[in-house]
CSV table of C-alpha atoms (C1' of nucleotides) in Angstrom, one decimal:
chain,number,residue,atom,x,y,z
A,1,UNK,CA,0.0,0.0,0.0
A,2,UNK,CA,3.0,2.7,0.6
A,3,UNK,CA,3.8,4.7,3.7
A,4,UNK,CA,2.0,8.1,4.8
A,5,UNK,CA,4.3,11.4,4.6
A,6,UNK,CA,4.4,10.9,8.7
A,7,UNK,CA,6.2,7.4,8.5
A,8,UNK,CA,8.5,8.3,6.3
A,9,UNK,CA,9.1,11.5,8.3
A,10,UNK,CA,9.5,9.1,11.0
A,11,UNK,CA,11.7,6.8,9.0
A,12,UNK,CA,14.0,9.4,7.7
A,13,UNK,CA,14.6,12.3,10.3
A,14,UNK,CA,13.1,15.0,8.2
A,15,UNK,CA,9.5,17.2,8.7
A,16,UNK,CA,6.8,16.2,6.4
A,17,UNK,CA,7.3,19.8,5.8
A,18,UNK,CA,10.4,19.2,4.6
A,19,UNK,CA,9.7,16.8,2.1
A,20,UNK,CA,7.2,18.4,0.6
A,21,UNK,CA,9.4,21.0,0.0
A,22,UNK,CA,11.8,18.5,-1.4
A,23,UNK,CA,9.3,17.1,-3.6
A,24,UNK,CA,8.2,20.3,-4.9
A,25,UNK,CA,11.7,21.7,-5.6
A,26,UNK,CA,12.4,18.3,-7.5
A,27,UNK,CA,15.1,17.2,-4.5
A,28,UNK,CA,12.8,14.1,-4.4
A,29,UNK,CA,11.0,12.9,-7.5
A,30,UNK,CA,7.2,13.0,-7.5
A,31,UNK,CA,6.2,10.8,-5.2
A,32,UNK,CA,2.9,7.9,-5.7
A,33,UNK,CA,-0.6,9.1,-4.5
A,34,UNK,CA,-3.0,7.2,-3.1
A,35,UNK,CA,-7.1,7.8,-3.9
A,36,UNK,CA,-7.4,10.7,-2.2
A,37,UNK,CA,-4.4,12.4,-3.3
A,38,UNK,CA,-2.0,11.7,-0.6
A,39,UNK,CA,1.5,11.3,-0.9
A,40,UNK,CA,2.0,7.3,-0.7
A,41,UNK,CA,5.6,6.3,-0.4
A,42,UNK,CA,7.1,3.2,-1.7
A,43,UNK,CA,10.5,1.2,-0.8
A,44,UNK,CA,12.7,2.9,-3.3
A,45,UNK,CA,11.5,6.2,-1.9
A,46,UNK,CA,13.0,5.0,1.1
A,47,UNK,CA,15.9,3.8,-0.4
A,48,UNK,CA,16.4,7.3,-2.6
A,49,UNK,CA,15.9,9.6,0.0
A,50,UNK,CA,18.3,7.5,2.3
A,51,UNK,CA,20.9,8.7,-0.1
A,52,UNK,CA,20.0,12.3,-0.5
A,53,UNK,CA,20.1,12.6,3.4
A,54,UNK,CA,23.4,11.3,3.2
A,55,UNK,CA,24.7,13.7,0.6
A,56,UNK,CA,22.5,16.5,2.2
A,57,UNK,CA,24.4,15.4,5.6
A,58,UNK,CA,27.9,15.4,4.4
A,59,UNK,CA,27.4,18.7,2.6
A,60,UNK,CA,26.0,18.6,-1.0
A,61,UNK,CA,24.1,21.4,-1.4
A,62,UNK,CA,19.9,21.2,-2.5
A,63,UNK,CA,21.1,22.8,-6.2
A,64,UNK,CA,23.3,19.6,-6.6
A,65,UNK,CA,21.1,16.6,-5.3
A,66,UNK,CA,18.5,18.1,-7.4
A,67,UNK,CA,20.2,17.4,-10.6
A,68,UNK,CA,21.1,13.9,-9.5
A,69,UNK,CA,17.8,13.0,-8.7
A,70,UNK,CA,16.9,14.6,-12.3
A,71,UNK,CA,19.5,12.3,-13.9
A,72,UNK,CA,18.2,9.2,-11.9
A,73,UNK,CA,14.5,9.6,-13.3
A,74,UNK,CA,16.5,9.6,-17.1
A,75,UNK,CA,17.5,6.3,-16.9
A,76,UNK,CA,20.6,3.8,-17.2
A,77,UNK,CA,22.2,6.2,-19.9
A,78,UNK,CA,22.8,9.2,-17.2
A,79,UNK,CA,25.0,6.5,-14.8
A,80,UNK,CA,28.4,7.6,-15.9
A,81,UNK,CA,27.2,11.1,-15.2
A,82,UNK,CA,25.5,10.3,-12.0
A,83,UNK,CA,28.9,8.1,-10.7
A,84,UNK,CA,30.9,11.4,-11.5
A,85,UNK,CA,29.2,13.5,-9.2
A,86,UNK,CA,29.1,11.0,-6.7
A,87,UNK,CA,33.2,10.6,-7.1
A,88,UNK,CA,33.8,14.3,-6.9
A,89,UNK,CA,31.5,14.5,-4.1
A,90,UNK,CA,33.3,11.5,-2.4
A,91,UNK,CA,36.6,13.3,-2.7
A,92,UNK,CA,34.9,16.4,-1.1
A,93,UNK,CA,33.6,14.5,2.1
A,94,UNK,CA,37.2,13.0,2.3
A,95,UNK,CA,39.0,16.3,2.2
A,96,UNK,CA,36.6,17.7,5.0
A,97,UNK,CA,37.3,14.6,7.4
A,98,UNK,CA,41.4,15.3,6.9
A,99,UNK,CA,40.4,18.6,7.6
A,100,UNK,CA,38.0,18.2,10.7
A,101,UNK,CA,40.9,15.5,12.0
A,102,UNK,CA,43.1,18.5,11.7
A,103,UNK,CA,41.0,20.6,13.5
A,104,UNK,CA,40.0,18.0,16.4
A,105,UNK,CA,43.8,18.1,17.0
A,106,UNK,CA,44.6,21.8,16.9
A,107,UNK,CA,41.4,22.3,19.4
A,108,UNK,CA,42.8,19.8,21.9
A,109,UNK,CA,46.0,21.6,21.9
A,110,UNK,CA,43.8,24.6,22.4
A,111,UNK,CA,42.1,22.7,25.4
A,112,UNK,CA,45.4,21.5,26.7
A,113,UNK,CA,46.9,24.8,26.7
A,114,UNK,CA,44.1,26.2,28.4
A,115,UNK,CA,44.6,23.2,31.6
A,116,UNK,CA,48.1,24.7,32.0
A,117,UNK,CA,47.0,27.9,32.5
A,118,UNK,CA,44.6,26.9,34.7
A,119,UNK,CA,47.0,24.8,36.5
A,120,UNK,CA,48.9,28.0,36.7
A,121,UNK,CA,46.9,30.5,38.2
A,122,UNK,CA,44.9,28.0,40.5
A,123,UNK,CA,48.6,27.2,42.0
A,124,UNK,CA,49.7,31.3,42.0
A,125,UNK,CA,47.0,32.9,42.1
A,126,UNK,CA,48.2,36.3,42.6
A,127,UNK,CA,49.3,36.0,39.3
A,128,UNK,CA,47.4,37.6,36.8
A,129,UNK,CA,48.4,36.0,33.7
A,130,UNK,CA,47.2,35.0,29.9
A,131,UNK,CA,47.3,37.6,27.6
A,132,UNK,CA,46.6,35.9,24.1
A,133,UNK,CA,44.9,32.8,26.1
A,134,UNK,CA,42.2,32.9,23.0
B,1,UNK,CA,51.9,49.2,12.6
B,2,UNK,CA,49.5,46.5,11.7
B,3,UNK,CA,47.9,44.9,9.1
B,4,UNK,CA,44.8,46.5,6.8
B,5,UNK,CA,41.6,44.9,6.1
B,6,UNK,CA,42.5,43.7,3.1
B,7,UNK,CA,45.8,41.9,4.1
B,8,UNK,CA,43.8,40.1,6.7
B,9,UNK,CA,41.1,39.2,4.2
B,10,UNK,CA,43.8,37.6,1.9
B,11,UNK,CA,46.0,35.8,5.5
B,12,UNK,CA,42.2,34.5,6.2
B,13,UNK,CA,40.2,34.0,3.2
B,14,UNK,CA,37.4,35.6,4.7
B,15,UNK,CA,36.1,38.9,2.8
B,16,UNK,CA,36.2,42.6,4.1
B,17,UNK,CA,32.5,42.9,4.4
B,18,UNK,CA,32.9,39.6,6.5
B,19,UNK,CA,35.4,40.7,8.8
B,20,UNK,CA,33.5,43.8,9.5
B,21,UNK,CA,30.4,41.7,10.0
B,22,UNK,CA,32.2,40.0,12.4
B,23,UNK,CA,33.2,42.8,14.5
B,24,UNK,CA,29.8,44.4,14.4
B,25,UNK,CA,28.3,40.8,15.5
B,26,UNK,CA,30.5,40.1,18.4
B,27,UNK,CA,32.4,37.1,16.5
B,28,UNK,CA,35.7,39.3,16.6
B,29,UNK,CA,36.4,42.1,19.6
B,30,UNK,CA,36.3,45.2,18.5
B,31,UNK,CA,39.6,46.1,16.4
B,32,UNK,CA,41.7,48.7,17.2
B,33,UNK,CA,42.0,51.6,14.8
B,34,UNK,CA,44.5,54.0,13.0
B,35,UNK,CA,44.9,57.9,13.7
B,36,UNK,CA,42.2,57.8,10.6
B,37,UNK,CA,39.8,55.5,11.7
B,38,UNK,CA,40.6,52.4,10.0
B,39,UNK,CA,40.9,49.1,11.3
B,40,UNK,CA,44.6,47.6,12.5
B,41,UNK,CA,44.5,44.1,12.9
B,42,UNK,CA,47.3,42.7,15.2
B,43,UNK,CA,49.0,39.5,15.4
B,44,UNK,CA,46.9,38.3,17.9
B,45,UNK,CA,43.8,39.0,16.2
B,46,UNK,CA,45.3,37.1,13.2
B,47,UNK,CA,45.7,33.7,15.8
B,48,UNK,CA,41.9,34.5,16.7
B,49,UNK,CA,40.7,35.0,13.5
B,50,UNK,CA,42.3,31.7,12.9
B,51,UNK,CA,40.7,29.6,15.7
B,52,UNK,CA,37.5,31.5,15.0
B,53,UNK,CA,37.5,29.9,11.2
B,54,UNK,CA,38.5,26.8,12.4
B,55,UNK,CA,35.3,26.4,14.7
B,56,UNK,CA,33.1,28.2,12.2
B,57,UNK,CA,34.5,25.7,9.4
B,58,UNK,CA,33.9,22.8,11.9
B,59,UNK,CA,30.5,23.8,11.9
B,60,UNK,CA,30.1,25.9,15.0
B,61,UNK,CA,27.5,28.4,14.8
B,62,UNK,CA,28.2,32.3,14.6
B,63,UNK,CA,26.3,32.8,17.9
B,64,UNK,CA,28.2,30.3,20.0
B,65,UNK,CA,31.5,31.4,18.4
B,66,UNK,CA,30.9,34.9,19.8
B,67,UNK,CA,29.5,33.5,23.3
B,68,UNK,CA,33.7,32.1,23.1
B,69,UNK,CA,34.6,35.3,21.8
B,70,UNK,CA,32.7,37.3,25.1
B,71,UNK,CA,34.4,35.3,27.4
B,72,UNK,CA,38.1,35.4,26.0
B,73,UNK,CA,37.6,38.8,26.4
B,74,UNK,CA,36.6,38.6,30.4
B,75,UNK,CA,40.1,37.4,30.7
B,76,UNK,CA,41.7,34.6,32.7
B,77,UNK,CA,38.6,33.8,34.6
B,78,UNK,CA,36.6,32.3,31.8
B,79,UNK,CA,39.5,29.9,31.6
B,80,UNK,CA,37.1,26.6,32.3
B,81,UNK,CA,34.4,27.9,30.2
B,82,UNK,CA,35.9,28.0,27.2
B,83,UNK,CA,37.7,25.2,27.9
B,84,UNK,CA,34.2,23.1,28.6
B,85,UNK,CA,32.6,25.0,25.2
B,86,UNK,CA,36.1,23.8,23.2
B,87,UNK,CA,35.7,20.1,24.4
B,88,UNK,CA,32.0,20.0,23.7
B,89,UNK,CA,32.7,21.1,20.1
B,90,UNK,CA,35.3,18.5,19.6
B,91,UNK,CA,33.1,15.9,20.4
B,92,UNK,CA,31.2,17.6,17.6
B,93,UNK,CA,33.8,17.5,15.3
B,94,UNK,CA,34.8,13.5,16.6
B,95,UNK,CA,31.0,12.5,15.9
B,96,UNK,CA,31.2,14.3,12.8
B,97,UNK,CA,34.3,12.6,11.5
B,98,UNK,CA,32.6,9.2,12.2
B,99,UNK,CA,29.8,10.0,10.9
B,100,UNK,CA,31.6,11.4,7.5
B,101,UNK,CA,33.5,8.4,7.3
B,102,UNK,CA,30.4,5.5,7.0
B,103,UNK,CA,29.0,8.0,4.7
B,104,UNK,CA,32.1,8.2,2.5
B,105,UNK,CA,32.0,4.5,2.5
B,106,UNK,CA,28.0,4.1,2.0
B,107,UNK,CA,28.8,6.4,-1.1
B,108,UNK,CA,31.9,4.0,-2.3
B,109,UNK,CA,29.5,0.8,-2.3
B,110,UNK,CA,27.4,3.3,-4.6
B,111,UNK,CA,30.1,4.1,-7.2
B,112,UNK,CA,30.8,0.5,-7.4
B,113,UNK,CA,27.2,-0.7,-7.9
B,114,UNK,CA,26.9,2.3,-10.4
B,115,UNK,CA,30.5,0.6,-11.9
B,116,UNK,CA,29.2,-3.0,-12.3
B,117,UNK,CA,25.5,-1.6,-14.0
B,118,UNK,CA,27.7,0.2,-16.8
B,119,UNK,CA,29.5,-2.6,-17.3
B,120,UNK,CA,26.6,-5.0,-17.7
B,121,UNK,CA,24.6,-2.4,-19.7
B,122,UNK,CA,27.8,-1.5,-22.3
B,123,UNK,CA,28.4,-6.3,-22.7
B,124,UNK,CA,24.7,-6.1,-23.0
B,125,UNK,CA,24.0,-3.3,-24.9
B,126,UNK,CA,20.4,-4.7,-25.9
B,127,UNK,CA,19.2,-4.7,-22.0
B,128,UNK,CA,17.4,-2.2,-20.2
B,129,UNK,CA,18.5,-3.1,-16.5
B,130,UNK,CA,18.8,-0.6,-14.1
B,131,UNK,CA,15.5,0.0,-12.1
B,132,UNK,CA,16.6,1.3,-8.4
B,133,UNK,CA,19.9,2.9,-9.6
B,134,UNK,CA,19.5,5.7,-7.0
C,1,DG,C1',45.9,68.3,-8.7
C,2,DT,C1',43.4,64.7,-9.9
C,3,DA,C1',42.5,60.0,-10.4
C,4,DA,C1',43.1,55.4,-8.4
C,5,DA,C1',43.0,52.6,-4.7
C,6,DC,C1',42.3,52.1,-0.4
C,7,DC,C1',39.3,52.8,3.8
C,8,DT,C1',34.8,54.1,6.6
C,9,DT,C1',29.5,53.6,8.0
C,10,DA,C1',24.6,52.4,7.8
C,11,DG,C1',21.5,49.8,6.0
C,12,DA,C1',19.4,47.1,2.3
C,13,DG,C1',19.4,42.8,-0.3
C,14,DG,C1',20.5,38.0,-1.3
C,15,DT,C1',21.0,32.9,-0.7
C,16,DT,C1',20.0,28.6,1.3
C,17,DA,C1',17.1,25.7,3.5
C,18,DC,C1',13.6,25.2,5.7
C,19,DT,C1',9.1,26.2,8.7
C,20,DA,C1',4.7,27.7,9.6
C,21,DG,C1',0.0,29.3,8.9
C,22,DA,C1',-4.4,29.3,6.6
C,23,DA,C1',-8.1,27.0,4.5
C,24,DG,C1',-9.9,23.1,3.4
C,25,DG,C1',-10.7,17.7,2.2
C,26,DC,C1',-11.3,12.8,3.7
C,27,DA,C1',-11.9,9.0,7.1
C,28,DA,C1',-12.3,6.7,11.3
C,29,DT,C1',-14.1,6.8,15.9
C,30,DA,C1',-17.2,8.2,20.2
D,1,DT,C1',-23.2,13.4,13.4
D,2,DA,C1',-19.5,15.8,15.1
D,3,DT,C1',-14.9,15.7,16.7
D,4,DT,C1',-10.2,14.2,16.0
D,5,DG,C1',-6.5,13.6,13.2
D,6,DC,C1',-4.4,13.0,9.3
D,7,DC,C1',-3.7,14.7,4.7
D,8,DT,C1',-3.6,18.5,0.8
D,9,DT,C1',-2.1,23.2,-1.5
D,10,DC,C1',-0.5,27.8,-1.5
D,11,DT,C1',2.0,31.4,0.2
D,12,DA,C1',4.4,33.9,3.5
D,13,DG,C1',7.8,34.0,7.2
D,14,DT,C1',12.2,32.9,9.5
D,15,DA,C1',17.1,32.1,10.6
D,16,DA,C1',21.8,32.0,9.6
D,17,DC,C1',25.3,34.1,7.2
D,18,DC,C1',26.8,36.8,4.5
D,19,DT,C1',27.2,40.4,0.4
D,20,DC,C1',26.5,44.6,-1.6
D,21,DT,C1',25.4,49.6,-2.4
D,22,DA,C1',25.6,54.3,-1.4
D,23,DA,C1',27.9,58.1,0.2
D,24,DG,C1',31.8,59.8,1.6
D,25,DG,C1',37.0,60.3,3.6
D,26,DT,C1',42.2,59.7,3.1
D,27,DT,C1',46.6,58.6,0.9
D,28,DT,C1',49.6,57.5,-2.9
D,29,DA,C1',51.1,57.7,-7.8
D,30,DC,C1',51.4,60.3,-12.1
DNA sequence: GTAAACCTTAGAGGTTACTAGAAGGCAATA
DNA sequence: TATTGCCTTCTAGTAACCTCTAAGGTTTAC
């Protein structure tokens, strides 16, 4: 029979709100309605819109999932175009994780330098020190 | 003598008009100024400019960055508070990295399935496979 | 001495991605 | 049969984060 917009909601993480919106901007591809006109979701919904959260998650923006999702309803023929993006967009997520790793580090330096100072004043507190403690 | 503006926008790749957004929001202190009124960044602002891109590009939002930002500038005090809001946002950045990295591989499995349908489509060319190719 | 290349401010405008409200339809339940 | 609860569409509003324009001041280069 399909799932309501509220189980898939449930299901995915984002508002029914939210994928209207995505339906209408063409972020998902229409979706099946029922007799009464409701929005009846089917397994490869679930399965497509799985992906776009995970390319929405790691950064791609709306613009970009859009025009996958428009070269997944043209068929078989768009695949080396669709495996592209995905590529480029793979290389993306792995550049950001070097870069967050370098970040994670420089911050716990950050957070150990801020312990010393601690350290420091709690043990001479007199002391008024850290200037450029930012 | 300081650095203009326009040097820092280049040392930080963020633009003029952000830089003085920043200062008017909170997310830098207020910069200290030339005998004709314009701005003379510092080396020190140059290191917080640089942990203040490294927590926006983490994902930290502007208003918490500035909340950071307040209490650097309450000096010495603050110390364990911004220590507690830099630990916090590495565990952030940690979950994040995980998170990026199942994602990167969930997008791997993709490019390969995408792979082995262009390969059966281009030995077959007759076939119309390809049905959940999402 | 004037034009180019900077800088300043205040405030408006833009982009992205939702998010909510209003008005109404259908269906099951008390 | 009326209330509850889900759904629909359309359209307007919001939040975060810039980005630009207008109007004007100063300094340097020809």
């Amino acid at each position: 029979m399909g799932y309501s917009i509220k189980t898939i909601s449930q299901k995915s993480g984002l508002s029914p709100y939210t994928l209207r919106y995505y339906e209408k901007e063409g972020v998902l591809p229409l979706v099946a309605r029922d007799e009464n006109g409701n929005r009846c979701f089917h397994d490869e919904d679930i399965d497509l819109i799985s992906l776009i959260c995970c390319l929405k998650d790691t950064g791609m923006p709306i613009a970009e999932i859009k025009q996958f999702v428009a070269l997944s309803k043209e068929g078989g023929g768009t695949l080396p175009e669709r495996r592209k993006l995905l590529m480029e967009h793979k290389q993306e997520i792995d550049r950001k994780i070097e870069f967050f790793q370098q970040f994670s580090k420089k911050i716990d330096h950050k957070i150990a330098y801020f312990s010393s100072l601690e350290n420091e004043t709690s043990s001479q507190p007199q002391q008024q020190a850290e200037e450029e403690a930012n």
